[in-house]
Short mmCIF file of C-alpha atoms and ligand atoms in Angstrom, two decimals:
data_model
loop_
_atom_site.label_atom_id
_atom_site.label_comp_id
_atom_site.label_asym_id
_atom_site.label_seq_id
_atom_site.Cartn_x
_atom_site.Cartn_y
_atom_site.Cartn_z
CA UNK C 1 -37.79 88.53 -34.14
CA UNK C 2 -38.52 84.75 -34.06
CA UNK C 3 -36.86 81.74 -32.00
CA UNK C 4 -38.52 79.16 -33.84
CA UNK C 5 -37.91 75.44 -33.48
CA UNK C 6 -38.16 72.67 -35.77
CA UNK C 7 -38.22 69.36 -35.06
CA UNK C 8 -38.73 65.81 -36.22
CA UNK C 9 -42.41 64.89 -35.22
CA UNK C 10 -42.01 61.36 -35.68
CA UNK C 11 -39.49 58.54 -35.11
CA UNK C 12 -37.00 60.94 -37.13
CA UNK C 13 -35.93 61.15 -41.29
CA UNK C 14 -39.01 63.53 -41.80
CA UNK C 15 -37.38 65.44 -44.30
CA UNK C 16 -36.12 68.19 -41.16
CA UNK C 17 -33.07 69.26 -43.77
CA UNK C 18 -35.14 70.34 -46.32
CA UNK C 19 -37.56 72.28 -44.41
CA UNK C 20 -34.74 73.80 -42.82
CA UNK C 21 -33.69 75.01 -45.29
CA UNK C 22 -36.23 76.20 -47.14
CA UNK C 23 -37.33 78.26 -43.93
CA UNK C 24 -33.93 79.46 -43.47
CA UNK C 25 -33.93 82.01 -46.03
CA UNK C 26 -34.77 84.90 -43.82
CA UNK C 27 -33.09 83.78 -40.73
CA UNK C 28 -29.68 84.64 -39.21
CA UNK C 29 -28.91 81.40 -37.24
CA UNK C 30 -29.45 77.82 -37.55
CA UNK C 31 -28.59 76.27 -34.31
CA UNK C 32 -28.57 72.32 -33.90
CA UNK C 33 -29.16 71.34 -29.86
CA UNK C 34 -28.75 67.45 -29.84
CA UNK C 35 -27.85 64.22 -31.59
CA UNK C 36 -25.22 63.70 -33.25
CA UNK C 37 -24.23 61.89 -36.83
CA UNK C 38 -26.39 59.91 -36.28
CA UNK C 39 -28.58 62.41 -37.54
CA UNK C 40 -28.60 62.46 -41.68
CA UNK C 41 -29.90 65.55 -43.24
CA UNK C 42 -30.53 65.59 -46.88
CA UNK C 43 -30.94 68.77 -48.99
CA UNK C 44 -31.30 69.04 -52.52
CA UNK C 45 -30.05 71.76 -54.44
CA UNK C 46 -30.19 72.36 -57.72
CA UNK C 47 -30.46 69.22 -58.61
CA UNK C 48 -27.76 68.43 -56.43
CA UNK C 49 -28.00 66.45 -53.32
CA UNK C 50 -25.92 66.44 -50.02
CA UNK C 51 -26.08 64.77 -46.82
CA UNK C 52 -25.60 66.60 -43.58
CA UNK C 53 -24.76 64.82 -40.51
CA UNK C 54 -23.47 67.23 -37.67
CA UNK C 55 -23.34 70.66 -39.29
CA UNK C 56 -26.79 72.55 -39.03
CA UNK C 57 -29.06 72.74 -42.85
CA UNK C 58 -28.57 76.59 -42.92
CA UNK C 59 -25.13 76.38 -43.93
CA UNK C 60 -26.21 76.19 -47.70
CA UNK C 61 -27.41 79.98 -47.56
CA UNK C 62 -24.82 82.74 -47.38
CA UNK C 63 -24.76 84.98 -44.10
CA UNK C 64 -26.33 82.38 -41.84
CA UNK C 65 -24.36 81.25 -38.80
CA UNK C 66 -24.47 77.86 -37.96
CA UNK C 67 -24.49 76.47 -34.44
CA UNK C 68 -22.99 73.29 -32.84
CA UNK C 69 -25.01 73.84 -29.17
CA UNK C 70 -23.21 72.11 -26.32
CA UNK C 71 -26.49 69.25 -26.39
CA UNK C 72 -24.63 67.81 -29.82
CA UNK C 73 -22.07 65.16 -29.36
CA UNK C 74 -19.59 65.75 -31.66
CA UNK C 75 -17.49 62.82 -33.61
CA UNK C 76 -14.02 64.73 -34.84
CA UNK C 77 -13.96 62.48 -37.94
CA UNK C 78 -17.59 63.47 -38.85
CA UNK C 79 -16.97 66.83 -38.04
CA UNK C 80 -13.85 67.32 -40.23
CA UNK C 81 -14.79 65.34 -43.05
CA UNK C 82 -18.03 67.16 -43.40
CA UNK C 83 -16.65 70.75 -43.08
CA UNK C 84 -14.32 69.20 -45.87
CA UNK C 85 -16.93 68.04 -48.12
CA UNK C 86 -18.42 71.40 -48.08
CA UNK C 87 -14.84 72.67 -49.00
CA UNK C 88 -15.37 70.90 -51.76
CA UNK C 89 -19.00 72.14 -53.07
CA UNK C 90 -17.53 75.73 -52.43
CA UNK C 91 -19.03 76.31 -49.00
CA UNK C 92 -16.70 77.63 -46.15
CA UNK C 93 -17.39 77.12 -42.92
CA UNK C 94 -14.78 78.88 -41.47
CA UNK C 95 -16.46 82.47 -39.73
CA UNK C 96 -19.71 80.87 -40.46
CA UNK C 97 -19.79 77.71 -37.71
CA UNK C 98 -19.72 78.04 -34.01
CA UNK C 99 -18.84 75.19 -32.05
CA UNK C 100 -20.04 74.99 -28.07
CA UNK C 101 -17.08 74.22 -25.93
CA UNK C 102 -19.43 73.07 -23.68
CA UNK C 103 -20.27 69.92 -26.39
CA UNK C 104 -18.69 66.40 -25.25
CA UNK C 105 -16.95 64.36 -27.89
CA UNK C 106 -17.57 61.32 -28.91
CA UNK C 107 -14.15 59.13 -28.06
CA UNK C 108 -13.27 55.90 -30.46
CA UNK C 109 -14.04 53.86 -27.22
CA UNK C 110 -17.97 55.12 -27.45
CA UNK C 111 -17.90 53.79 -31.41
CA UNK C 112 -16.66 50.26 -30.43
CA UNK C 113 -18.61 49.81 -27.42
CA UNK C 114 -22.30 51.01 -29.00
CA UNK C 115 -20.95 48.30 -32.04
CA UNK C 116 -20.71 45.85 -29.19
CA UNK C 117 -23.69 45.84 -27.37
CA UNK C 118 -25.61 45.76 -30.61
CA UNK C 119 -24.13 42.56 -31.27
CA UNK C 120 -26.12 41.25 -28.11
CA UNK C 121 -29.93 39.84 -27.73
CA UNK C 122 -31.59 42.97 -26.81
CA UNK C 123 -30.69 45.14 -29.70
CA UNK C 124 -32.26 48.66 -30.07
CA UNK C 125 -30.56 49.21 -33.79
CA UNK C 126 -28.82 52.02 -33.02
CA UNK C 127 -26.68 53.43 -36.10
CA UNK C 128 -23.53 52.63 -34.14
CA UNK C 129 -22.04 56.15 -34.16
CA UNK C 130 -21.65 55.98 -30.12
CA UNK C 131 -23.95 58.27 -29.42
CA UNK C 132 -25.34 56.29 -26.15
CA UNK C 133 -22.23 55.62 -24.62
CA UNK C 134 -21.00 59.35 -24.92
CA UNK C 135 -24.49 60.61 -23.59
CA UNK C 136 -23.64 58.12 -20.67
CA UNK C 137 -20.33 59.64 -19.64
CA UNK C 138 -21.64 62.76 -20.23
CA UNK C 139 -24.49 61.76 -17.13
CA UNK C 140 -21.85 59.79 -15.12
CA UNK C 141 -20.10 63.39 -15.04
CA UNK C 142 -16.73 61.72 -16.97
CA UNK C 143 -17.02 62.73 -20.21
CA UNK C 144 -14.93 64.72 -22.29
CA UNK C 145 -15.95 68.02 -23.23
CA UNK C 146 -14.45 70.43 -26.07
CA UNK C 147 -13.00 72.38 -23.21
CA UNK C 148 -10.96 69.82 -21.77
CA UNK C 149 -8.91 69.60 -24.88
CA UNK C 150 -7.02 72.94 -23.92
CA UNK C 151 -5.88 71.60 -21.01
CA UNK C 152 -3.29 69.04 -22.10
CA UNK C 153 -2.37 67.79 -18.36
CA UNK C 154 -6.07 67.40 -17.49
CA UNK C 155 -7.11 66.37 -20.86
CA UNK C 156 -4.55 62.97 -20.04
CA UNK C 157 -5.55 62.27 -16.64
CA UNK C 158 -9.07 62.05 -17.31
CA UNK C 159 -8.91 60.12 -20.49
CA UNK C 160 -6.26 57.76 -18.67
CA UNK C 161 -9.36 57.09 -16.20
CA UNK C 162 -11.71 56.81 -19.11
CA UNK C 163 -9.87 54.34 -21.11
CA UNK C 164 -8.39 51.68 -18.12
CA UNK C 165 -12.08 51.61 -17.18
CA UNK C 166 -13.61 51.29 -20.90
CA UNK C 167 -10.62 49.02 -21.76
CA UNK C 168 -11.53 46.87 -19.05
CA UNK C 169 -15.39 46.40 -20.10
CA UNK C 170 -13.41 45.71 -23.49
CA UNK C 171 -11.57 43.04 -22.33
CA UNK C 172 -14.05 40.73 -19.70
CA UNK C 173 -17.48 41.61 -21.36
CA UNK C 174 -16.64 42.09 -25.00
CA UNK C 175 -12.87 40.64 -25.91
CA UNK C 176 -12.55 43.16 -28.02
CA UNK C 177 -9.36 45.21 -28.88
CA UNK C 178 -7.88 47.66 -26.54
CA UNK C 179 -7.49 51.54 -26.75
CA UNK C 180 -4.23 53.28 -26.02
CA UNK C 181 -4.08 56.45 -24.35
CA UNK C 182 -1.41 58.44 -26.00
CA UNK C 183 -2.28 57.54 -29.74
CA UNK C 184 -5.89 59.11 -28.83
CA UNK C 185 -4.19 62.29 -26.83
CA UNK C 186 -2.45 63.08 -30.09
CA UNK C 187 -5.30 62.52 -32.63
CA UNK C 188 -7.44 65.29 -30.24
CA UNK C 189 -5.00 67.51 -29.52
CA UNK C 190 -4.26 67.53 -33.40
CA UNK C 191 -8.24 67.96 -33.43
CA UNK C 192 -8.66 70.88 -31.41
CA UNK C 193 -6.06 72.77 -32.95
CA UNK C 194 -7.84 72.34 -36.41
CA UNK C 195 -11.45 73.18 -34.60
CA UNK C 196 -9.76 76.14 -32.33
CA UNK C 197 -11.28 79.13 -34.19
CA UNK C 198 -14.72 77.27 -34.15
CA UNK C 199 -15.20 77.35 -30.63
CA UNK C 200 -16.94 79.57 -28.25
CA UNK C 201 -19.49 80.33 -25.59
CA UNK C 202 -22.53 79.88 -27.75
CA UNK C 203 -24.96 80.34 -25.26
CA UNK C 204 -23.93 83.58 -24.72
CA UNK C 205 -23.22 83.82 -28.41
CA UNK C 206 -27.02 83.00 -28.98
CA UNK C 207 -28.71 84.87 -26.15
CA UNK C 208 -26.90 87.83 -27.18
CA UNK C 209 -28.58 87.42 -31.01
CA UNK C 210 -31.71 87.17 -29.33
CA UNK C 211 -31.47 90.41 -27.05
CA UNK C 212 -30.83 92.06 -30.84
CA UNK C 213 -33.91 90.41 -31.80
CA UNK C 214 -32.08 88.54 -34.31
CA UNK C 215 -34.07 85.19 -36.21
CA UNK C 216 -32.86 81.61 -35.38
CA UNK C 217 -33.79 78.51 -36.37
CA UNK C 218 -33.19 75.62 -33.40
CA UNK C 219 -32.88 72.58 -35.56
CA UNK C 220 -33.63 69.20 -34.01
CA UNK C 221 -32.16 65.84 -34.98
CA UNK C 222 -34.29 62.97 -34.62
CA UNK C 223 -37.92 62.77 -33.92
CA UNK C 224 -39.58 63.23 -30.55
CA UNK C 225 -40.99 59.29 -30.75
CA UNK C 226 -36.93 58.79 -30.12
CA UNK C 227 -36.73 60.89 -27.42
CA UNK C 228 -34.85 59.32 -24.04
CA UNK C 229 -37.71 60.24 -22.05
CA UNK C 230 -40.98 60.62 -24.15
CA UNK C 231 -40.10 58.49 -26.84
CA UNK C 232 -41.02 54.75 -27.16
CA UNK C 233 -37.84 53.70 -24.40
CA UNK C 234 -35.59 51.52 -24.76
CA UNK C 235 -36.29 51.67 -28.56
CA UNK C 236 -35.19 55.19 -28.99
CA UNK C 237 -31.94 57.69 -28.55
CA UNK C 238 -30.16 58.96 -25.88
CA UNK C 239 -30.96 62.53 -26.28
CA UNK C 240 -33.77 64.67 -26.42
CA UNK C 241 -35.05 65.53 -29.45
CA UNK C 242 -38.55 67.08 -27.92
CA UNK C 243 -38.71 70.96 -28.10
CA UNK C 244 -37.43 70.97 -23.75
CA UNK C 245 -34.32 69.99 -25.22
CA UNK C 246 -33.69 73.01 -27.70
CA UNK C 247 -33.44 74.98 -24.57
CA UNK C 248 -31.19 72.65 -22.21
CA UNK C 249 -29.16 71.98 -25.49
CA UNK C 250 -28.13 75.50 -26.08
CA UNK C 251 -28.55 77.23 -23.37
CA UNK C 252 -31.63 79.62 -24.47
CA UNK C 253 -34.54 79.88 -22.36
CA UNK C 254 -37.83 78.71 -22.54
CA UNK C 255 -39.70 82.35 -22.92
CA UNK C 256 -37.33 83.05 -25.67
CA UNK C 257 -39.43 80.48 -28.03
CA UNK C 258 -41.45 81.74 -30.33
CA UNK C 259 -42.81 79.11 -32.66
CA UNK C 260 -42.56 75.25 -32.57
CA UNK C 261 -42.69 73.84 -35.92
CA UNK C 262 -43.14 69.69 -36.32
CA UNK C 263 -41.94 68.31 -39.46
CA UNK C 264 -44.01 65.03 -40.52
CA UNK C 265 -43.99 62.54 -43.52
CA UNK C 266 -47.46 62.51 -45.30
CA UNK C 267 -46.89 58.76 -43.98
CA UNK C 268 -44.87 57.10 -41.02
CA UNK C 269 -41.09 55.56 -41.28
CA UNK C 270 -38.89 54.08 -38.48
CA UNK C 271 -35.44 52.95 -38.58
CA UNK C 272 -34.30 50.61 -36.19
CA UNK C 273 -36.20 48.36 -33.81
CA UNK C 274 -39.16 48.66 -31.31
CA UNK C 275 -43.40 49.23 -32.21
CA UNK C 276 -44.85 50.72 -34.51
CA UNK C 277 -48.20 50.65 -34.95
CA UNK C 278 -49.15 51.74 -38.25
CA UNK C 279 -46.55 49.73 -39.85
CA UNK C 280 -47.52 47.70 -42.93
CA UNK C 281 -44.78 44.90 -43.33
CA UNK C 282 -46.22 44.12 -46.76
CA UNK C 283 -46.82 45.08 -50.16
CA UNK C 284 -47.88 48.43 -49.13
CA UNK C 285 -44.84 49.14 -47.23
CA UNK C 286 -42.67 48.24 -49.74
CA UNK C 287 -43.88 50.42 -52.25
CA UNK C 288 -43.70 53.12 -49.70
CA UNK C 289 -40.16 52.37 -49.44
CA UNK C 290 -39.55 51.91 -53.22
CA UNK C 291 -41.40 55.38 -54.09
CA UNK C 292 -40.46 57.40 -50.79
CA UNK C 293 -36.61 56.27 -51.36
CA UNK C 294 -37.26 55.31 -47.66
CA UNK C 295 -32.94 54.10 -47.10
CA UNK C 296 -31.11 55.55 -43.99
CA UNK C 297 -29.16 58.58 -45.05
CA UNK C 298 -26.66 57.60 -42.21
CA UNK C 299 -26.74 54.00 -42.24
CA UNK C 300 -28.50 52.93 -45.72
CA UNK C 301 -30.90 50.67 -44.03
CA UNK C 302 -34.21 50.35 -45.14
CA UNK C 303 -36.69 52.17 -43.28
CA UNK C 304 -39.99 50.50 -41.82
CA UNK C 305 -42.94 51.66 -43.85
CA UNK C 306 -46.18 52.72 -42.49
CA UNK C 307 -49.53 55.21 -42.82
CA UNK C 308 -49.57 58.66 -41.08
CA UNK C 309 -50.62 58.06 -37.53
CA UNK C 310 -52.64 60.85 -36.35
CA UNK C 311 -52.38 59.34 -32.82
CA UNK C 312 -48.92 59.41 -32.43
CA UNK C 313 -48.49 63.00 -33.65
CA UNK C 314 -51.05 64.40 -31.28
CA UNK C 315 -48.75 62.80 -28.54
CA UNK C 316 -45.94 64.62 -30.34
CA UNK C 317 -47.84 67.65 -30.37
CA UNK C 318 -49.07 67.75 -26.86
CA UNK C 319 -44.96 66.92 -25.32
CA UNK C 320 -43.25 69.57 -27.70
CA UNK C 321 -46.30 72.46 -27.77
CA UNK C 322 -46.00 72.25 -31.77
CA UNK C 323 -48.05 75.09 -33.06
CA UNK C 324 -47.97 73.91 -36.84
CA UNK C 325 -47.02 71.22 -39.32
CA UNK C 326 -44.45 70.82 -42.48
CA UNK C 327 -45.85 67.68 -43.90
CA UNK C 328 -43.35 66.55 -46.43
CA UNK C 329 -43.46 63.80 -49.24
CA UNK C 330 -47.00 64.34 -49.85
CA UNK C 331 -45.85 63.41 -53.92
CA UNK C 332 -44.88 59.65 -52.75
CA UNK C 333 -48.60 58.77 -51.86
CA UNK C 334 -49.59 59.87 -55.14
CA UNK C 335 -50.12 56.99 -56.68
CA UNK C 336 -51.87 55.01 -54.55
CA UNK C 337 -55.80 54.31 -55.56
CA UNK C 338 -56.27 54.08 -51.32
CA UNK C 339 -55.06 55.64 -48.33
CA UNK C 340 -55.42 55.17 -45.30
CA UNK C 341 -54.71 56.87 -41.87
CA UNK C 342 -54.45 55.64 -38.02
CA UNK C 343 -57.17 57.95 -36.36
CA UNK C 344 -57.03 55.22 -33.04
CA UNK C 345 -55.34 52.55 -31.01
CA UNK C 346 -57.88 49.37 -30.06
CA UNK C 347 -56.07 47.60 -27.64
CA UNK C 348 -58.19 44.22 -25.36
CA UNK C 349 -61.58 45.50 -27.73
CA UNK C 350 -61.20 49.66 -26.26
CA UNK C 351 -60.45 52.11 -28.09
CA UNK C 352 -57.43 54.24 -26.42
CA UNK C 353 -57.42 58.07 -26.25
CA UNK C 354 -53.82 58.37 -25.84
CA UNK C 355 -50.43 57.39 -27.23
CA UNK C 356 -48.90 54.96 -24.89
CA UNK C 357 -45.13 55.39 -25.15
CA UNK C 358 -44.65 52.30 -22.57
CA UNK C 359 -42.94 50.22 -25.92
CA UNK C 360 -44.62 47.11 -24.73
CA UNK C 361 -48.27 48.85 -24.66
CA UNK C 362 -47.83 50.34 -27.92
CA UNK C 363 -46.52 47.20 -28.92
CA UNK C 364 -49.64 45.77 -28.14
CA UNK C 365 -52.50 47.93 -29.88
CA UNK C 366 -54.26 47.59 -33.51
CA UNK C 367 -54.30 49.97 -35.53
CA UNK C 368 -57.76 52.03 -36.63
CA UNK C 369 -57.94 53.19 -39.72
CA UNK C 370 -59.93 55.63 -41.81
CA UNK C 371 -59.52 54.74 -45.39
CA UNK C 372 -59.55 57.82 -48.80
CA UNK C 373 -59.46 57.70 -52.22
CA UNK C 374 -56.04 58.89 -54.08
CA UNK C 375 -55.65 61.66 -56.23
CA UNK C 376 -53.67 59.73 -59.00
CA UNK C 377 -51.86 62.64 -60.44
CA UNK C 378 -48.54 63.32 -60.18
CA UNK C 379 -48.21 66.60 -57.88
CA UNK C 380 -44.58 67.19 -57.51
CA UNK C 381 -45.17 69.68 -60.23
CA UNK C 382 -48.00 71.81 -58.37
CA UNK C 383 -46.74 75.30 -56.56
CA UNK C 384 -49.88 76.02 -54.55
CA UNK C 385 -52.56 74.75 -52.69
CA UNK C 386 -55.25 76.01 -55.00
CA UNK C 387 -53.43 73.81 -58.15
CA UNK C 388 -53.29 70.33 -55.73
CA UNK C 389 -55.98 68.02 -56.61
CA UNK C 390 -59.03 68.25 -54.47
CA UNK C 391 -58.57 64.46 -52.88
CA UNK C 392 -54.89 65.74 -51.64
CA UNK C 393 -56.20 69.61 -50.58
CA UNK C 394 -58.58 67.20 -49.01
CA UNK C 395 -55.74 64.79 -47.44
CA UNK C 396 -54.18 68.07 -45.96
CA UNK C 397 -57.23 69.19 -44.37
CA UNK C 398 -58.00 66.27 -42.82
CA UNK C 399 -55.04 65.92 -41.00
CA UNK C 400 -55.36 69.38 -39.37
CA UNK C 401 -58.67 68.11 -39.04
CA UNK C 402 -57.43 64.75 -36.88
CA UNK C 403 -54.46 66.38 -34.87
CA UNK C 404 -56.19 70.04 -34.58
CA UNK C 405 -52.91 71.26 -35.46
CA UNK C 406 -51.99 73.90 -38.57
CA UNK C 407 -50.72 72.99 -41.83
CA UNK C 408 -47.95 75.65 -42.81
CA UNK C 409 -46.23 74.03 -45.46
CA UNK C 410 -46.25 71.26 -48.00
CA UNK C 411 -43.25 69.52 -49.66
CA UNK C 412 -44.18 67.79 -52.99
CA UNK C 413 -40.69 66.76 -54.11
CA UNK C 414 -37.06 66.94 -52.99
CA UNK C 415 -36.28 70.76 -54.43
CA UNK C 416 -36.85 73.95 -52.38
CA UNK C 417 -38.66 75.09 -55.27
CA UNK C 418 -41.08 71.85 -54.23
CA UNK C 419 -42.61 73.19 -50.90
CA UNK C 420 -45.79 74.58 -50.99
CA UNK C 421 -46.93 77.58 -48.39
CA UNK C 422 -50.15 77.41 -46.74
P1 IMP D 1 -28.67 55.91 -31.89
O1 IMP D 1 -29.18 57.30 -31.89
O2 IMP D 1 -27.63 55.64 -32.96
O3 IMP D 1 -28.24 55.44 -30.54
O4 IMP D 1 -29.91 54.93 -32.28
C1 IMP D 1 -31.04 54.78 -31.44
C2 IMP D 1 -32.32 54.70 -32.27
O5 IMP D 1 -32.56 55.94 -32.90
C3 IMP D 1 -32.27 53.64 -33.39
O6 IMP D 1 -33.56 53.11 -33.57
C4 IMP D 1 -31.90 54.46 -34.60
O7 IMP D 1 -32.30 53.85 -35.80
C5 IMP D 1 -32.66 55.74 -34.32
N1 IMP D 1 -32.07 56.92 -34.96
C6 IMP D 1 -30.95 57.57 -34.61
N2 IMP D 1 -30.73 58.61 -35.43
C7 IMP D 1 -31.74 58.62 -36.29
C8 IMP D 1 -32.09 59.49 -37.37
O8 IMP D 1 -31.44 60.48 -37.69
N3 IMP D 1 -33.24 59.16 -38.04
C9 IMP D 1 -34.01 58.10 -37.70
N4 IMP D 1 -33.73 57.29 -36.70
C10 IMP D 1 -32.60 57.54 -36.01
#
């Protein structure tokens, strides 16, 4: 039996689908805890590639049950449009995807207002898919949950409070347009009756599969570097993404995890603004980008480029207890003649130990780097370990080496057929 979690590593778009995925094979459940499409998930397929926003990356393998944990904040547009673009690739979702009725749902309110305050000075580049001002009612104790749309009289008192007080921060902070309360009673009543079969206790669901010693996979969205309260605030999301919330965002305990699994990039992206300290806003970067595809699944922005910062991932490692490493997109450094990884943070001529996640602090350090030869050779077409050129088995090492942390796996190109077992 394993409870094993995986999780973004870094400031998120590790390649988390994929790995998924690939580890999925054996498992029985795939169980997503927070986030919500503001995640983007990208699995490739026979050739084939698909996006996944909401719905957890096991859904591609037959007999797998996917989980919507009550931590996810769930969009009813999202949710419906992706469950029908898996209609259409011959996937059914239907007996094969739980949905918590414990999750809150994101309201069109959340949308406009997270589109509004990124219009201001301080912007943290959010992907505008209101996942901070649903995470906010959800704390302020008014938000509305899956369960509240079976109660139609409740349901309309509470959104009536909801909406005169949103439509008021509408209307003196941001002139913007108005919400009524009956048009958005009857889009989620008409909502809940398509999503009605979906939904159950899946806590109980899921501690239940664990007492039969089933296998899960707790997939994370994000990165922990975005985490609310260990990431780099105010530049991150408002959920956590860290391995504490697998368990508060499905209701599984702590002793129930078995293995915690950090996907990385063989290099470091961010979407979205606040530091980064091995960013290269040059040449170097923008080949990364070029070669790496590095483009928001969710939002097609360009991603900030930078080297693998062993630094920040021993943070990562020490907050989420990861006990080994998927590094993916180790093929996109191949053809660089030099690489070159953060081993330390200088910051007023000392060199610092730790990963500050105070934004301004890490804002404020220089990068150390250690610099390698390439391997020049295109690897996406290597299996093993053994067949890798020695400067990349080398590359591999090292990084165990610099974050004392296990390799376990090795992507060298988009396919599952691409990931290499250590
Ligand atoms: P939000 O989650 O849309 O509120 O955005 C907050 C921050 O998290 C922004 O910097 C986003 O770019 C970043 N972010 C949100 N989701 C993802 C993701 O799936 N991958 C990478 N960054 C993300």
């Amino acid at each position: 039996m394993s409870v094993q979690i995986i999780l973004g590593a870094q400031w998120g778009d590790e390649g988390k689908g994929k790995i998924v995925d690939v580890l999925s094979e054996n498992v029985d459940i795939v169980a997503r805890y927070q986030g919500g499409a503001n995640a983007g998930h990208t699995i490739v397929i026979g050739g084939k590639t698909t996006a996944l926003h909401l719905i957890p990356s096991g859904i591609f393998r037959e007999g797998i049950v996917c989980v919507i944990g009550n931590g996810v904040v769930i969009d009813p547009n999202a949710l419906l449009n992706e469950m029908e673009m898996l209609r259409s690739l011959g996937v059914e979702t239907r007996g094969r995807l739980l949905i918590s009725h414990n999750a809150h749902l994101i309201m069109p309110y959340h949308t406009l207002l997270d589109s509004m305050a990124e219009q201001g000075m301080d912007k943290i580049g959010t992907t505008k898919k209101g996942i901070g001002p649903a995470y906010i009612d959800k704390y302020a104790r008014t938000g509305i949950r899956i369960v509240d749309l079976l109660d139609r009289d409740s349901l309309c008192v509470k959104l009536r409070r909801n909406i005169e007080e949103k439509n008021l921060l509408l209307k003196h902070i941001y002139n913007a347009q108005q919400f009524d309360v009956d048009k958005i009673i009857e889009e989620y009543t008409a909502f809940d009756v398509t999503i009605d079969e979906y939904i159950t206790d899946t806590a109980a669901y899921l501690n239940n599969a664990i007492a039969e010693k089933k296998n899960l996979i707790l997939e994370g969205a994000q990165g922990a570097l975005l985490d609310v309260d260990h990431g780099t605030y105010p530049f991150v999301t408002s959920s956590n993404p860290t391995s504490g919330g697998a368990c508060t965002g499905l209701g599984i305990p702590p002793t129930a995890i078995t293995d915690v699994t950090g996907v990385v990039k063989a290099y470091t992206t961010r979407v979205g603004n606040g530091p980064f300290p091995s960013e290269c806003d040059n040449e170097t970067g923008e080949r990364l980008r070029t070669t790496g595809g590095e483009y928001g699944t969710t939002t097609g922005r360009p991603r900030r480029c930078g080297w693998f910062d062993a630094v920040a991932l021993r943070y990562a490692s020490m907050i989420n207890g990861i006990d080994n490493i998927a590094i993916t997109k180790l093929d996109v450094l191949s053809s660089f003649d030099e690489i070159k990884i953060c081993v330390a943070y200088e910051r007023n001529g000392r060199q610092l130990k730790y990963f500050p996640s105070d934004a301004r602090t890490l804002g404020s350090v220089t990068p150390v780097y250690e610099t390698f030869k390439g391997w020049n050779d295109d690897i996406s077409k290597y299996m093993s370990f053994d067949k890798l050129p020695w400067r990349a088995q080398e590359y591999i090492q090292l990084l165990e080496r610099l974050t004392g942390i296990r390799v376990s796996f090795v992507s060298v190109g988009p396919g599952r057929e691409q990931t290499i077992k250590l």
